[in-house]
PDB file of C-alpha atoms in Angstrom:
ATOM      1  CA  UNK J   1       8.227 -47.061  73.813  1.00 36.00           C
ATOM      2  CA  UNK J   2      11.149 -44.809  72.866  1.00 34.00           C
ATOM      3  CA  UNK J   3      10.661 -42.118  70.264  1.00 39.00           C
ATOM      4  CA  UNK J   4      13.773 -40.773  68.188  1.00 36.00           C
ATOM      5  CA  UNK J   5      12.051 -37.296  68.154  1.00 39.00           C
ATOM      6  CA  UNK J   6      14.318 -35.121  65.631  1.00 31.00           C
ATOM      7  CA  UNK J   7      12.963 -32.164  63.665  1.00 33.00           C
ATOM      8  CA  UNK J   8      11.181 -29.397  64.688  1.00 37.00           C
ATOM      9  CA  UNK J   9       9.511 -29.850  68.456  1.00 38.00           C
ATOM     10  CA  UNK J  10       6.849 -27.374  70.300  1.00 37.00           C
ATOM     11  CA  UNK J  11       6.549 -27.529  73.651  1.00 38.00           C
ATOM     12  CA  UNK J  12       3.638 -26.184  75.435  1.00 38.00           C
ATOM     13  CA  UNK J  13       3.349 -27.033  79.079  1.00 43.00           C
ATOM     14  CA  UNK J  14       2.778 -30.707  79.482  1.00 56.00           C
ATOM     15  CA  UNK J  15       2.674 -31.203  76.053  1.00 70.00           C
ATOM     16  CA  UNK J  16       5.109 -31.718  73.245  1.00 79.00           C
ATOM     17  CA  UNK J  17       4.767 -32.826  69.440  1.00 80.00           C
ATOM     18  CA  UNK J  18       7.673 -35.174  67.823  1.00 77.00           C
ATOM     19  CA  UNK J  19       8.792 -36.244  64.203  1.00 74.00           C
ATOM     20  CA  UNK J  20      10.466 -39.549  64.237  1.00 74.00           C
ATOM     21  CA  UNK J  21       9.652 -43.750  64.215  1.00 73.00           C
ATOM     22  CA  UNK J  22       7.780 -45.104  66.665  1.00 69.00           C
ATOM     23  CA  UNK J  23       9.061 -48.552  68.731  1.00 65.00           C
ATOM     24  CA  UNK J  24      10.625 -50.611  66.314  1.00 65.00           C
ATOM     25  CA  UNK J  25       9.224 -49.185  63.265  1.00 69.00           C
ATOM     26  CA  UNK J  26      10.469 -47.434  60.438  1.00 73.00           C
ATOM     27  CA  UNK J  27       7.610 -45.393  59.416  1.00 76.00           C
ATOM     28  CA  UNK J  28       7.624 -42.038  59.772  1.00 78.00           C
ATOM     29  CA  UNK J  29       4.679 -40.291  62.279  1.00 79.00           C
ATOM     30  CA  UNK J  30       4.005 -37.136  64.268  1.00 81.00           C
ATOM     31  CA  UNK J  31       3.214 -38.099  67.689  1.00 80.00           C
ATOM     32  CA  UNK J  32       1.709 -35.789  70.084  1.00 82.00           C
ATOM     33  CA  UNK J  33       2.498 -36.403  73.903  1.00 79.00           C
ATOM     34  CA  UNK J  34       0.902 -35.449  76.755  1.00 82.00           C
ATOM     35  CA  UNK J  35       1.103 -36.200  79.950  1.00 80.00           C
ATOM     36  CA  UNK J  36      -1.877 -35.955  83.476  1.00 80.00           C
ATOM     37  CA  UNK J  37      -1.357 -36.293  86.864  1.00 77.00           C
ATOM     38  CA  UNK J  38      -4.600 -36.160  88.288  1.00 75.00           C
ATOM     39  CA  UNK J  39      -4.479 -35.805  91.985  1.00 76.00           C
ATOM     40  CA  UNK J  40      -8.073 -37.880  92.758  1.00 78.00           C
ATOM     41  CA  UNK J  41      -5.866 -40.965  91.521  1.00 75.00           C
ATOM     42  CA  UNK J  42      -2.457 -40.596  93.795  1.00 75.00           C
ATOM     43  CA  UNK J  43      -0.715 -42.176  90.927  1.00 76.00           C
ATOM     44  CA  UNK J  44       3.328 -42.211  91.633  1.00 79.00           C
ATOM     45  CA  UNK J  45       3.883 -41.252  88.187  1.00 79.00           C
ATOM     46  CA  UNK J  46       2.306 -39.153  85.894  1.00 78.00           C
ATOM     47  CA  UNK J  47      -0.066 -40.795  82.461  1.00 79.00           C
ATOM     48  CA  UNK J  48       1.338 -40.709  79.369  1.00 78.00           C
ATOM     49  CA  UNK J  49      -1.054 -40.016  76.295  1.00 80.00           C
ATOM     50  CA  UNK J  50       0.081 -40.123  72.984  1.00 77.00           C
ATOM     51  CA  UNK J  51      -1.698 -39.777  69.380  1.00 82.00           C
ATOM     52  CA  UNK J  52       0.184 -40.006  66.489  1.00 78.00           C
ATOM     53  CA  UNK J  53      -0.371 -40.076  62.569  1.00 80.00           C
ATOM     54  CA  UNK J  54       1.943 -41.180  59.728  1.00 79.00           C
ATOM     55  CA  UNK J  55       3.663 -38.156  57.820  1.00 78.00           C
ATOM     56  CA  UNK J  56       2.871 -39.431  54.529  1.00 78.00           C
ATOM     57  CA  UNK J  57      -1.197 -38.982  54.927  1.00 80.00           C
ATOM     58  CA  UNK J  58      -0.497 -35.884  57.597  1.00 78.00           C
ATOM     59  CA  UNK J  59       1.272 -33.910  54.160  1.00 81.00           C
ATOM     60  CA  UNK J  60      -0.541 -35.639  51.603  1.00 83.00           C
ATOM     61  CA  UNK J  61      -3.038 -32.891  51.144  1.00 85.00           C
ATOM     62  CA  UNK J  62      -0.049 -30.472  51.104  1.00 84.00           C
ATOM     63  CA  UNK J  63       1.838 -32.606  48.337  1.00 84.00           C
ATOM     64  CA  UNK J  64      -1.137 -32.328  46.283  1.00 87.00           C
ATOM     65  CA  UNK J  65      -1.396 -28.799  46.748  1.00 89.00           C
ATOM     66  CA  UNK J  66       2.032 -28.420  45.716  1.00 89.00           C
ATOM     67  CA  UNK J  67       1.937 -30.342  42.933  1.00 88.00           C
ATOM     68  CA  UNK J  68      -1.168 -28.736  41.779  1.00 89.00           C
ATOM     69  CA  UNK J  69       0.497 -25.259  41.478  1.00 89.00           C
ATOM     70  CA  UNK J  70       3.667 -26.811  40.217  1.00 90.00           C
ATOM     71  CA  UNK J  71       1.522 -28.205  37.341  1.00 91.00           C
ATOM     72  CA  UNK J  72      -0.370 -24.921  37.283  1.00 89.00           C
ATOM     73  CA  UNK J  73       3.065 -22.840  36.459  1.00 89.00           C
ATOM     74  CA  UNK J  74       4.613 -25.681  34.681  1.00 90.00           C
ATOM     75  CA  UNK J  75       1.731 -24.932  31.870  1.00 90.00           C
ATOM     76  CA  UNK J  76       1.700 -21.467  32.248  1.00 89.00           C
ATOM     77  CA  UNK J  77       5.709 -21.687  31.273  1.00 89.00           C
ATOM     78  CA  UNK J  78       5.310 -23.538  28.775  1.00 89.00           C
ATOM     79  CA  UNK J  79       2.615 -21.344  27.039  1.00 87.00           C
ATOM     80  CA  UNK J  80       4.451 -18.654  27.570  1.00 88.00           C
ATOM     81  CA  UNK J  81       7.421 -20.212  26.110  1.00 88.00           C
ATOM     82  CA  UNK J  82       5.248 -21.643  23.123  1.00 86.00           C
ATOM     83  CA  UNK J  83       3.661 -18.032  22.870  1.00 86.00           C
ATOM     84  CA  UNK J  84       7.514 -16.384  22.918  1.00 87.00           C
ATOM     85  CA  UNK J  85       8.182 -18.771  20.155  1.00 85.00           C
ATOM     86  CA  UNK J  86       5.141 -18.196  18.325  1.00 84.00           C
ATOM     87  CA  UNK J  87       5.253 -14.368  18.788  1.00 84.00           C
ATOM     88  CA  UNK J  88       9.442 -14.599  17.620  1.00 86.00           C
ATOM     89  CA  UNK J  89       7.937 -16.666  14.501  1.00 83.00           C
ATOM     90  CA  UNK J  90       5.240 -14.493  13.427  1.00 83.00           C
ATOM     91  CA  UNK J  91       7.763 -11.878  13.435  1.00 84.00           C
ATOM     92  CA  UNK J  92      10.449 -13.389  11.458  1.00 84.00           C
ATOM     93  CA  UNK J  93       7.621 -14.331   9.261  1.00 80.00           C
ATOM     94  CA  UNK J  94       6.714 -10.925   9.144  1.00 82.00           C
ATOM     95  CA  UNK J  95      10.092  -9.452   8.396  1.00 83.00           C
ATOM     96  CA  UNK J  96      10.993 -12.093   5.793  1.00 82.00           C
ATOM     97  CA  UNK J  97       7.159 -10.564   3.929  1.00 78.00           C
ATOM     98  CA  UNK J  98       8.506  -7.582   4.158  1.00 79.00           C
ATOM     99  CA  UNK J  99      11.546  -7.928   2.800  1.00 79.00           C
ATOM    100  CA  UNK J 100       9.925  -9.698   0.250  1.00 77.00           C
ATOM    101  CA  UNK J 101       7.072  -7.217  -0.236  1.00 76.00           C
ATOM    102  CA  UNK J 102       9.948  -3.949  -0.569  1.00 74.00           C
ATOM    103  CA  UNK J 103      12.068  -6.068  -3.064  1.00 75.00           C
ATOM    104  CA  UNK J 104       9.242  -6.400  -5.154  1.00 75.00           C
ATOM    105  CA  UNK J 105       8.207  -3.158  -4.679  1.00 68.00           C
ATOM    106  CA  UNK J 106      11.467  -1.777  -5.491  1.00 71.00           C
ATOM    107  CA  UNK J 107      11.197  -3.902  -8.641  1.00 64.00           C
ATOM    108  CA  UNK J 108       7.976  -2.755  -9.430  1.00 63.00           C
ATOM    109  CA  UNK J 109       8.941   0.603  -9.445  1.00 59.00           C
ATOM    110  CA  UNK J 110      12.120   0.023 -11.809  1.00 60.00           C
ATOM    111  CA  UNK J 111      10.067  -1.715 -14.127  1.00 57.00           C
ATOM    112  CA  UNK J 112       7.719   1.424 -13.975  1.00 55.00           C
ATOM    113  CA  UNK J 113      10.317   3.568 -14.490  1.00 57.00           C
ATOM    114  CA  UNK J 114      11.817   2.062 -17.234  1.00 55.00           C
ATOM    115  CA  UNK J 115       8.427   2.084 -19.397  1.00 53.00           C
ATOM    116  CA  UNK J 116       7.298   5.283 -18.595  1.00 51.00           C
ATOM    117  CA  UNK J 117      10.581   6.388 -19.359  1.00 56.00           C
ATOM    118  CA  UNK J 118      10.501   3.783 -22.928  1.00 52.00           C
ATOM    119  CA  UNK J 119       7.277   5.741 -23.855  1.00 53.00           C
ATOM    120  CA  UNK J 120       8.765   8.946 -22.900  1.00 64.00           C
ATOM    121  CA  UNK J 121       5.707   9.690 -20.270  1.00 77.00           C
ATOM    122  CA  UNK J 122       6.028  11.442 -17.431  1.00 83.00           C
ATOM    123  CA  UNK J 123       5.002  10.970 -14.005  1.00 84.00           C
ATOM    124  CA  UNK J 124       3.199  13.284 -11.523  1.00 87.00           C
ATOM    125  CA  UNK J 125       1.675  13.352  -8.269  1.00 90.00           C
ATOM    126  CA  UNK J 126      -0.611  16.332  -7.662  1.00 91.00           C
ATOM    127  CA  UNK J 127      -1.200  16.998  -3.424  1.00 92.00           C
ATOM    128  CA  UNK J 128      -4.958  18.778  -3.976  1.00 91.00           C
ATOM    129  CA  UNK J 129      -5.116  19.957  -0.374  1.00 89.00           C
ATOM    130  CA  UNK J 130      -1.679  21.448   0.493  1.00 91.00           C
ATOM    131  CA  UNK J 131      -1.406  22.723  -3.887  1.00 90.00           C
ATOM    132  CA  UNK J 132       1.616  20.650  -4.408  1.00 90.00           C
ATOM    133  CA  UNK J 133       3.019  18.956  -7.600  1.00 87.00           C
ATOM    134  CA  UNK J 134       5.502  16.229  -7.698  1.00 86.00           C
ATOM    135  CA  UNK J 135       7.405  14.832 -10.974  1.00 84.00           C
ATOM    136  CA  UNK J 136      10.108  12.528 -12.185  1.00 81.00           C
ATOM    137  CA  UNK J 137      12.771  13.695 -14.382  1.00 79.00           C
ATOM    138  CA  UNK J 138      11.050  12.854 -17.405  1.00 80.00           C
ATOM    139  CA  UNK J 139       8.268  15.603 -16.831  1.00 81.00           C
ATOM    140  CA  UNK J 140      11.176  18.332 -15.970  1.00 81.00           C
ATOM    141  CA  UNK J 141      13.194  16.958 -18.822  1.00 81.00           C
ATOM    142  CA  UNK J 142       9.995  17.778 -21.571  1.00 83.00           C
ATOM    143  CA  UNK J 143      10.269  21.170 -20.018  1.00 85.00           C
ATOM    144  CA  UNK J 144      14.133  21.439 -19.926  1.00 86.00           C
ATOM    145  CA  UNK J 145      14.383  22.038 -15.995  1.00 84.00           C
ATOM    146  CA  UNK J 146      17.136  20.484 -14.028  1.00 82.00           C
ATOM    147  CA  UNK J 147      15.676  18.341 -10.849  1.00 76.00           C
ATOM    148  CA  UNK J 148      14.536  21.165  -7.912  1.00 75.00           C
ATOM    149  CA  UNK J 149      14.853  24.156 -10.396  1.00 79.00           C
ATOM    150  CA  UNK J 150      10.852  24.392 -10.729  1.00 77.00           C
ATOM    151  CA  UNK J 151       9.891  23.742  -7.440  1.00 78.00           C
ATOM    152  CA  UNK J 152       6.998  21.811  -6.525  1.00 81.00           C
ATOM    153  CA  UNK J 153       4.526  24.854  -6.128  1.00 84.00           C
ATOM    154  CA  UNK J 154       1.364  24.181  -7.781  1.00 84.00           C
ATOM    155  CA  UNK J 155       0.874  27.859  -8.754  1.00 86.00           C
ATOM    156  CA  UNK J 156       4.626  27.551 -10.452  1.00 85.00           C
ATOM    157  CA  UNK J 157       3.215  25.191 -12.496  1.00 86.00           C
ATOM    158  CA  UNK J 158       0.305  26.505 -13.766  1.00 87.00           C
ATOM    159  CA  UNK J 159       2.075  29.919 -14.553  1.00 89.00           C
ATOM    160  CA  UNK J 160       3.543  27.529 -17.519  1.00 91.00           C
ATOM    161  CA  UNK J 161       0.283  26.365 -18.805  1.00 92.00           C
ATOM    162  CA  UNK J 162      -0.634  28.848 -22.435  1.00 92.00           C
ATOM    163  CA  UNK J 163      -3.473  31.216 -21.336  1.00 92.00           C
ATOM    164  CA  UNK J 164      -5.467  29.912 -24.615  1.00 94.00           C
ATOM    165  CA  UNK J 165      -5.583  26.349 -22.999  1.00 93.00           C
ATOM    166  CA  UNK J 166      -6.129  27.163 -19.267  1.00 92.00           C
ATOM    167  CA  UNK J 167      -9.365  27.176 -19.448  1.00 93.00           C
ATOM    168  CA  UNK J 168      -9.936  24.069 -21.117  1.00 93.00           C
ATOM    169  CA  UNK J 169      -7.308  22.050 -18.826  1.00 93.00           C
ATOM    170  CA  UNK J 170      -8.990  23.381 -15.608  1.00 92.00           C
ATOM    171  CA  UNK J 171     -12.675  22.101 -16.830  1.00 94.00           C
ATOM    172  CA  UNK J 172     -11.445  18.750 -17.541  1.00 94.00           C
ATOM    173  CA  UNK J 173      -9.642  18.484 -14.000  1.00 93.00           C
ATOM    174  CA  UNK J 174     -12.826  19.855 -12.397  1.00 93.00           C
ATOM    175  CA  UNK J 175     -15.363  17.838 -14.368  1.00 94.00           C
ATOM    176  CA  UNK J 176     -13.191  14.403 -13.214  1.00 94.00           C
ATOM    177  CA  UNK J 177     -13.725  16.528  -9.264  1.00 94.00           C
ATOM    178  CA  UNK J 178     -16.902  15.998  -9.907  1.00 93.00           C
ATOM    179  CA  UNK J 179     -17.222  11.975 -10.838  1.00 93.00           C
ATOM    180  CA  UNK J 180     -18.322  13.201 -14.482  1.00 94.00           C
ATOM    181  CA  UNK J 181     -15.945  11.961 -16.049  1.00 93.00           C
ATOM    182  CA  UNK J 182     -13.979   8.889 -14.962  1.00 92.00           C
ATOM    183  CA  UNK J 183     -10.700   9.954 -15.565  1.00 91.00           C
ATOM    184  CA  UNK J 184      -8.825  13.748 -16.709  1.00 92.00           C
ATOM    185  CA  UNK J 185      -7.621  13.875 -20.474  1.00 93.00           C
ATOM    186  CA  UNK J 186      -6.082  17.222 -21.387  1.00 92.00           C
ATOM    187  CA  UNK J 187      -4.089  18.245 -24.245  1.00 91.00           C
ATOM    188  CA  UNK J 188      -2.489  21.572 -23.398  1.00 92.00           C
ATOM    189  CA  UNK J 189       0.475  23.855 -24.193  1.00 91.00           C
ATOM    190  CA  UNK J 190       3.246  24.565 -21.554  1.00 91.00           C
ATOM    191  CA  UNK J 191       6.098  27.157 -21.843  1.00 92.00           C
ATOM    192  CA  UNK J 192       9.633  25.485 -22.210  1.00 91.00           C
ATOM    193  CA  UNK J 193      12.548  27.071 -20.376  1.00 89.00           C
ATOM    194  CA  UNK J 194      13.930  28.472 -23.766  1.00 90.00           C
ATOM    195  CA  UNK J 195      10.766  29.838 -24.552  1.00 90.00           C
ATOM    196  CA  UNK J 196       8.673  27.726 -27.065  1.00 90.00           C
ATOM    197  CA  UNK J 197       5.734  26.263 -26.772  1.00 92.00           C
ATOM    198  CA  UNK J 198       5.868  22.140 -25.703  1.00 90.00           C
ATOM    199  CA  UNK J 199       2.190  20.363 -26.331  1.00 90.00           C
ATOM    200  CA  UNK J 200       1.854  17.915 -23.638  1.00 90.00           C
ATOM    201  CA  UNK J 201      -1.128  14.895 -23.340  1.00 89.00           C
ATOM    202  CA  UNK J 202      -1.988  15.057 -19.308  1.00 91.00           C
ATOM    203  CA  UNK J 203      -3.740  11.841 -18.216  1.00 90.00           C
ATOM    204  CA  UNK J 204      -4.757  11.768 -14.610  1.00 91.00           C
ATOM    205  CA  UNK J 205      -6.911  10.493 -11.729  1.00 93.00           C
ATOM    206  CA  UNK J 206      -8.178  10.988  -7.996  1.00 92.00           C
ATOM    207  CA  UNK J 207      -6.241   8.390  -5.817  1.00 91.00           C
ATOM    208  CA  UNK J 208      -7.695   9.585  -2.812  1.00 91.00           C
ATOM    209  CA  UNK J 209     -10.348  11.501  -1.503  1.00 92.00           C
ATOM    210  CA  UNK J 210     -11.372  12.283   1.867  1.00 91.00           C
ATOM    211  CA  UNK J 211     -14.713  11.720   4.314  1.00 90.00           C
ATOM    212  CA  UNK J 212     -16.391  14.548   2.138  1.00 90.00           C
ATOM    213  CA  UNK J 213     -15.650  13.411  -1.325  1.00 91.00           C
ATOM    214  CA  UNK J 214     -13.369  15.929  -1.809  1.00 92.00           C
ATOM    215  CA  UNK J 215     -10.370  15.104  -3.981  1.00 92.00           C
ATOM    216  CA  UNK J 216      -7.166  14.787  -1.849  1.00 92.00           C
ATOM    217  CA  UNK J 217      -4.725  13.660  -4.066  1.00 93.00           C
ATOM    218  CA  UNK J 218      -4.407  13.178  -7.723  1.00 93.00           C
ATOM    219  CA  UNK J 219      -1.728  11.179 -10.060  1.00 91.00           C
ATOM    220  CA  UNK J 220      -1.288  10.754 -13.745  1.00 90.00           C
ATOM    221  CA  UNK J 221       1.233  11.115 -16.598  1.00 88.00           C
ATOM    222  CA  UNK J 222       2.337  13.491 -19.499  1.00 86.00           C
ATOM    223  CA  UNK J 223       3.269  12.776 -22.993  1.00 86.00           C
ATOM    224  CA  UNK J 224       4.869  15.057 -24.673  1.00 86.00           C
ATOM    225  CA  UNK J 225       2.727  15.460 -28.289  1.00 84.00           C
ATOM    226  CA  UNK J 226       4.592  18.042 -29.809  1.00 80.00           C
ATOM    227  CA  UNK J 227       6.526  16.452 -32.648  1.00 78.00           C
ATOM    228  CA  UNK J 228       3.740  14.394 -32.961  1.00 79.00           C
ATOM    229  CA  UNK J 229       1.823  17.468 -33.501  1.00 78.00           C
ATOM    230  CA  UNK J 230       3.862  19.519 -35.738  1.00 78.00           C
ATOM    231  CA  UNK J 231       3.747  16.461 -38.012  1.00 78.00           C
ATOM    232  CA  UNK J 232      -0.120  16.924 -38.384  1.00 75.00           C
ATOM    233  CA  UNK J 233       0.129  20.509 -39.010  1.00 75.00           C
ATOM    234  CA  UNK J 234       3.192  20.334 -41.517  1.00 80.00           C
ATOM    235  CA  UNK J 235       0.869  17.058 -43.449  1.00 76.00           C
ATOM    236  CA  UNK J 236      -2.134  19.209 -43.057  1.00 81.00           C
ATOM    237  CA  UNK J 237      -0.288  22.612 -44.517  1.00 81.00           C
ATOM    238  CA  UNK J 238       1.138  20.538 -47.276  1.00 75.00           C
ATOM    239  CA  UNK J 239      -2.355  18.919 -48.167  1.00 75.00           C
ATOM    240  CA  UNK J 240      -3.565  22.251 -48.393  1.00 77.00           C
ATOM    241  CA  UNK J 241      -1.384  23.655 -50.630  1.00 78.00           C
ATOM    242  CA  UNK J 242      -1.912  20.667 -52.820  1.00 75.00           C
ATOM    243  CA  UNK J 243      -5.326  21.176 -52.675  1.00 75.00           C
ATOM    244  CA  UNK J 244      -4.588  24.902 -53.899  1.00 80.00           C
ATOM    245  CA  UNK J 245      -2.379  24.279 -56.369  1.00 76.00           C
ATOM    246  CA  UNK J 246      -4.612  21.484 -57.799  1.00 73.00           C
ATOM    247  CA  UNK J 247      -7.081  24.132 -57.611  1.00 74.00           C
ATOM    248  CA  UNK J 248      -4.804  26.888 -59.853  1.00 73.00           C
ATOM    249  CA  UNK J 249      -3.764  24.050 -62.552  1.00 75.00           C
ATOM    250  CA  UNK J 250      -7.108  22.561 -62.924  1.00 80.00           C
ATOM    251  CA  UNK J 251      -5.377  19.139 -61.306  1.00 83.00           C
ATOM    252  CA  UNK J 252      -7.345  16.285 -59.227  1.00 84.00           C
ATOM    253  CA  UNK J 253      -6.061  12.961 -58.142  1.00 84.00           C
ATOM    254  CA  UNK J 254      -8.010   9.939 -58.135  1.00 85.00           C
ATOM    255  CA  UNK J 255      -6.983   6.559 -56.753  1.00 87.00           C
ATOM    256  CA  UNK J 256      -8.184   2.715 -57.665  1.00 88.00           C
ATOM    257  CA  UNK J 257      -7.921  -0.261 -55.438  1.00 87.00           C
ATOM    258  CA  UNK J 258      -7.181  -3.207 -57.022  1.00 89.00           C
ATOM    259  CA  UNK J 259      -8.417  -5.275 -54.682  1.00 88.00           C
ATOM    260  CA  UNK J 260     -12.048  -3.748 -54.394  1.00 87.00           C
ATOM    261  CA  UNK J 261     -11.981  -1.851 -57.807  1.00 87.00           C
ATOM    262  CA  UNK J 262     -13.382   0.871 -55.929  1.00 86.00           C
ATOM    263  CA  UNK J 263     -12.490   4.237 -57.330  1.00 87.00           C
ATOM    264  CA  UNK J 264     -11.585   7.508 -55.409  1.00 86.00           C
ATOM    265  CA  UNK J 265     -12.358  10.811 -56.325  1.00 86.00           C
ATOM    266  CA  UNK J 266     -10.575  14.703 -55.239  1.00 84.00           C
ATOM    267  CA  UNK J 267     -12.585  17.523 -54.998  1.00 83.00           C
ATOM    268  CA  UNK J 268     -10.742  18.555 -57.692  1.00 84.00           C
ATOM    269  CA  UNK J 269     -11.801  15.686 -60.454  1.00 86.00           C
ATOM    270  CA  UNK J 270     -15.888  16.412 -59.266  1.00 87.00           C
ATOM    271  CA  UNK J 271     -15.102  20.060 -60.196  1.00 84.00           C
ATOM    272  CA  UNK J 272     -12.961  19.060 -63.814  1.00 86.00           C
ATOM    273  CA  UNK J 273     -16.676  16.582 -64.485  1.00 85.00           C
ATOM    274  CA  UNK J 274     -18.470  19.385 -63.200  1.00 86.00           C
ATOM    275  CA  UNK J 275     -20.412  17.216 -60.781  1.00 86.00           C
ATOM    276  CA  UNK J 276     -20.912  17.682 -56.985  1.00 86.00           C
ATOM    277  CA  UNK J 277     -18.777  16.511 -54.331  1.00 82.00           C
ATOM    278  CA  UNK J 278     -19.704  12.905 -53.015  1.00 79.00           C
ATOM    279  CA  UNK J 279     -19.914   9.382 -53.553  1.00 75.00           C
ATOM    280  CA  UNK J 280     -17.183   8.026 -55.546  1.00 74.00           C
ATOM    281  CA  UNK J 281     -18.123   6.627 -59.140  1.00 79.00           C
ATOM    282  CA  UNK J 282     -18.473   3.562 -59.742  1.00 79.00           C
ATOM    283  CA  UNK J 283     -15.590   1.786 -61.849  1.00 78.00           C
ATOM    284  CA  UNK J 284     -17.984   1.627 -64.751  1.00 81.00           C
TER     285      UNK J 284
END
């Protein structure tokens, strides 16, 4: 038979290996050939051996092998691709939140800073561990500073505070320290930068404390009281010079509800029936 060797061909003494068809057919094989001489037989020309096996089942076991890791990093690319895609999601998803979440932050905080600034209160944020105090312009406005002109020392601030009410504002902020009380409520008198006196209602509480309990940071508000306040005292100082007055003319008021029929009595009238101060009279 003639073999069309082509491809790649070893030779190795007698022996050779071919690639190719074999006689007149058209599959592919590998044939090895050998040839023996052996001198016992005084043959005239040496034996041919062959021994040959078709390509396809010689690499078959390679194919699969091949296709195996071709199917291995065929999944493995397209996880990764499905993970890039994923991971490129999550953060576009995460970004779009965000964006989200800071708009309606930002719109949080106008909205906050609109009422506070409706109900003329003030805002403050009070660092406990490094003494610091931090306001909005509303709190600096009830005092008459300009923004920065104070500074945010806590000691600056407290230099403000009137001596008579220090005392009382620093047991309300330590009894809240101390979970007593579950928020600080102070009405107090601070120094305005042309000199009088501004009454102020601090509200405040411990946002943060730390692995000992130990109050970290504190927030709260300010209202500024004092018209508020003169108001009592100028209704109270004209009450009481009513009452005196009253008192010099021999003058009491009394007052009837229509409604109820029930009667009211001064302290004046009891003294004009000579009768002790109490109960009001019955209408009849």
């Amino acid at each position: 038979p003639v073999l069309a060797a082509f491809g790649r061909q070893r030779s190795a003494g007698e022996s050779r290996i071919v690639l190719g068809a074999i006689g007149g057919s058209s599959e592919a094989r590998m044939t090895a050939l050998s040839q023996i001489s052996p001198t016992a037989l005084h043959m005239d020309k040496p034996l041919v051996i062959a021994a040959s096996r078709s390509t396809v089942e010689l690499f078959a076991p390679w194919r699969q092998q091949a296709f195996a890791y071709l199917t291995f990093f065929a999944v493995l690319g397209a996880g990764a691709a499905f993970g890039l895609y994923r991971g490129q999601w999550r953060r576009k998803s995460y970004a779009i939140l965000a964006a989200s979440t800071e708009r309606e932050r930002r719109k949080n905080a106008e909205q906050l800073g609109l009422a506070l600034e409706g109900a003329d209160l003030g805002l403050w944020d009070w660092d406990v561990r490094n003494d610091r105090f931090v306001s909005n312009e509303v709190v600096r406005g009830q005092l008459g500073y300009a923004p920065g002109e104070l500074g945010d020392s806590g000691d600056a601030w407290r230099k403000l505070v009137h001596r008579d009410d220090a005392e009382r504002l620093i047991s309300a902020i330590e009894a809240h320290f101390r979970r007593e009380t579950p928020g600080y409520e102070c009405e107090f008198r601070v120094r305005h930068k042309d000199g009088h006196w501004v009454w102020l209602l601090s509200r405040g509480k411990v946002v943060e404390r730390d692995s000992d309990d130990t109050p970290v940071r504190m927030a709260g508000t300010h209202m500024d009281l004092t018209r508020r306040i003169r108001t009592e005292a100028e209704v109270q100082r004209t009450a009481e010079m009513l009452r005196r007055t009253g008192e010099l003319a021999n003058i009491g008021g009394w007052e009837l509800d229509l409604t109820t029929m029930r009667v009211e009595w001064s302290e004046q009238v009891f003294r004009i029936h000579e009768l002790p101060p109490g109960a009001s009279p019955r209408l009849e």
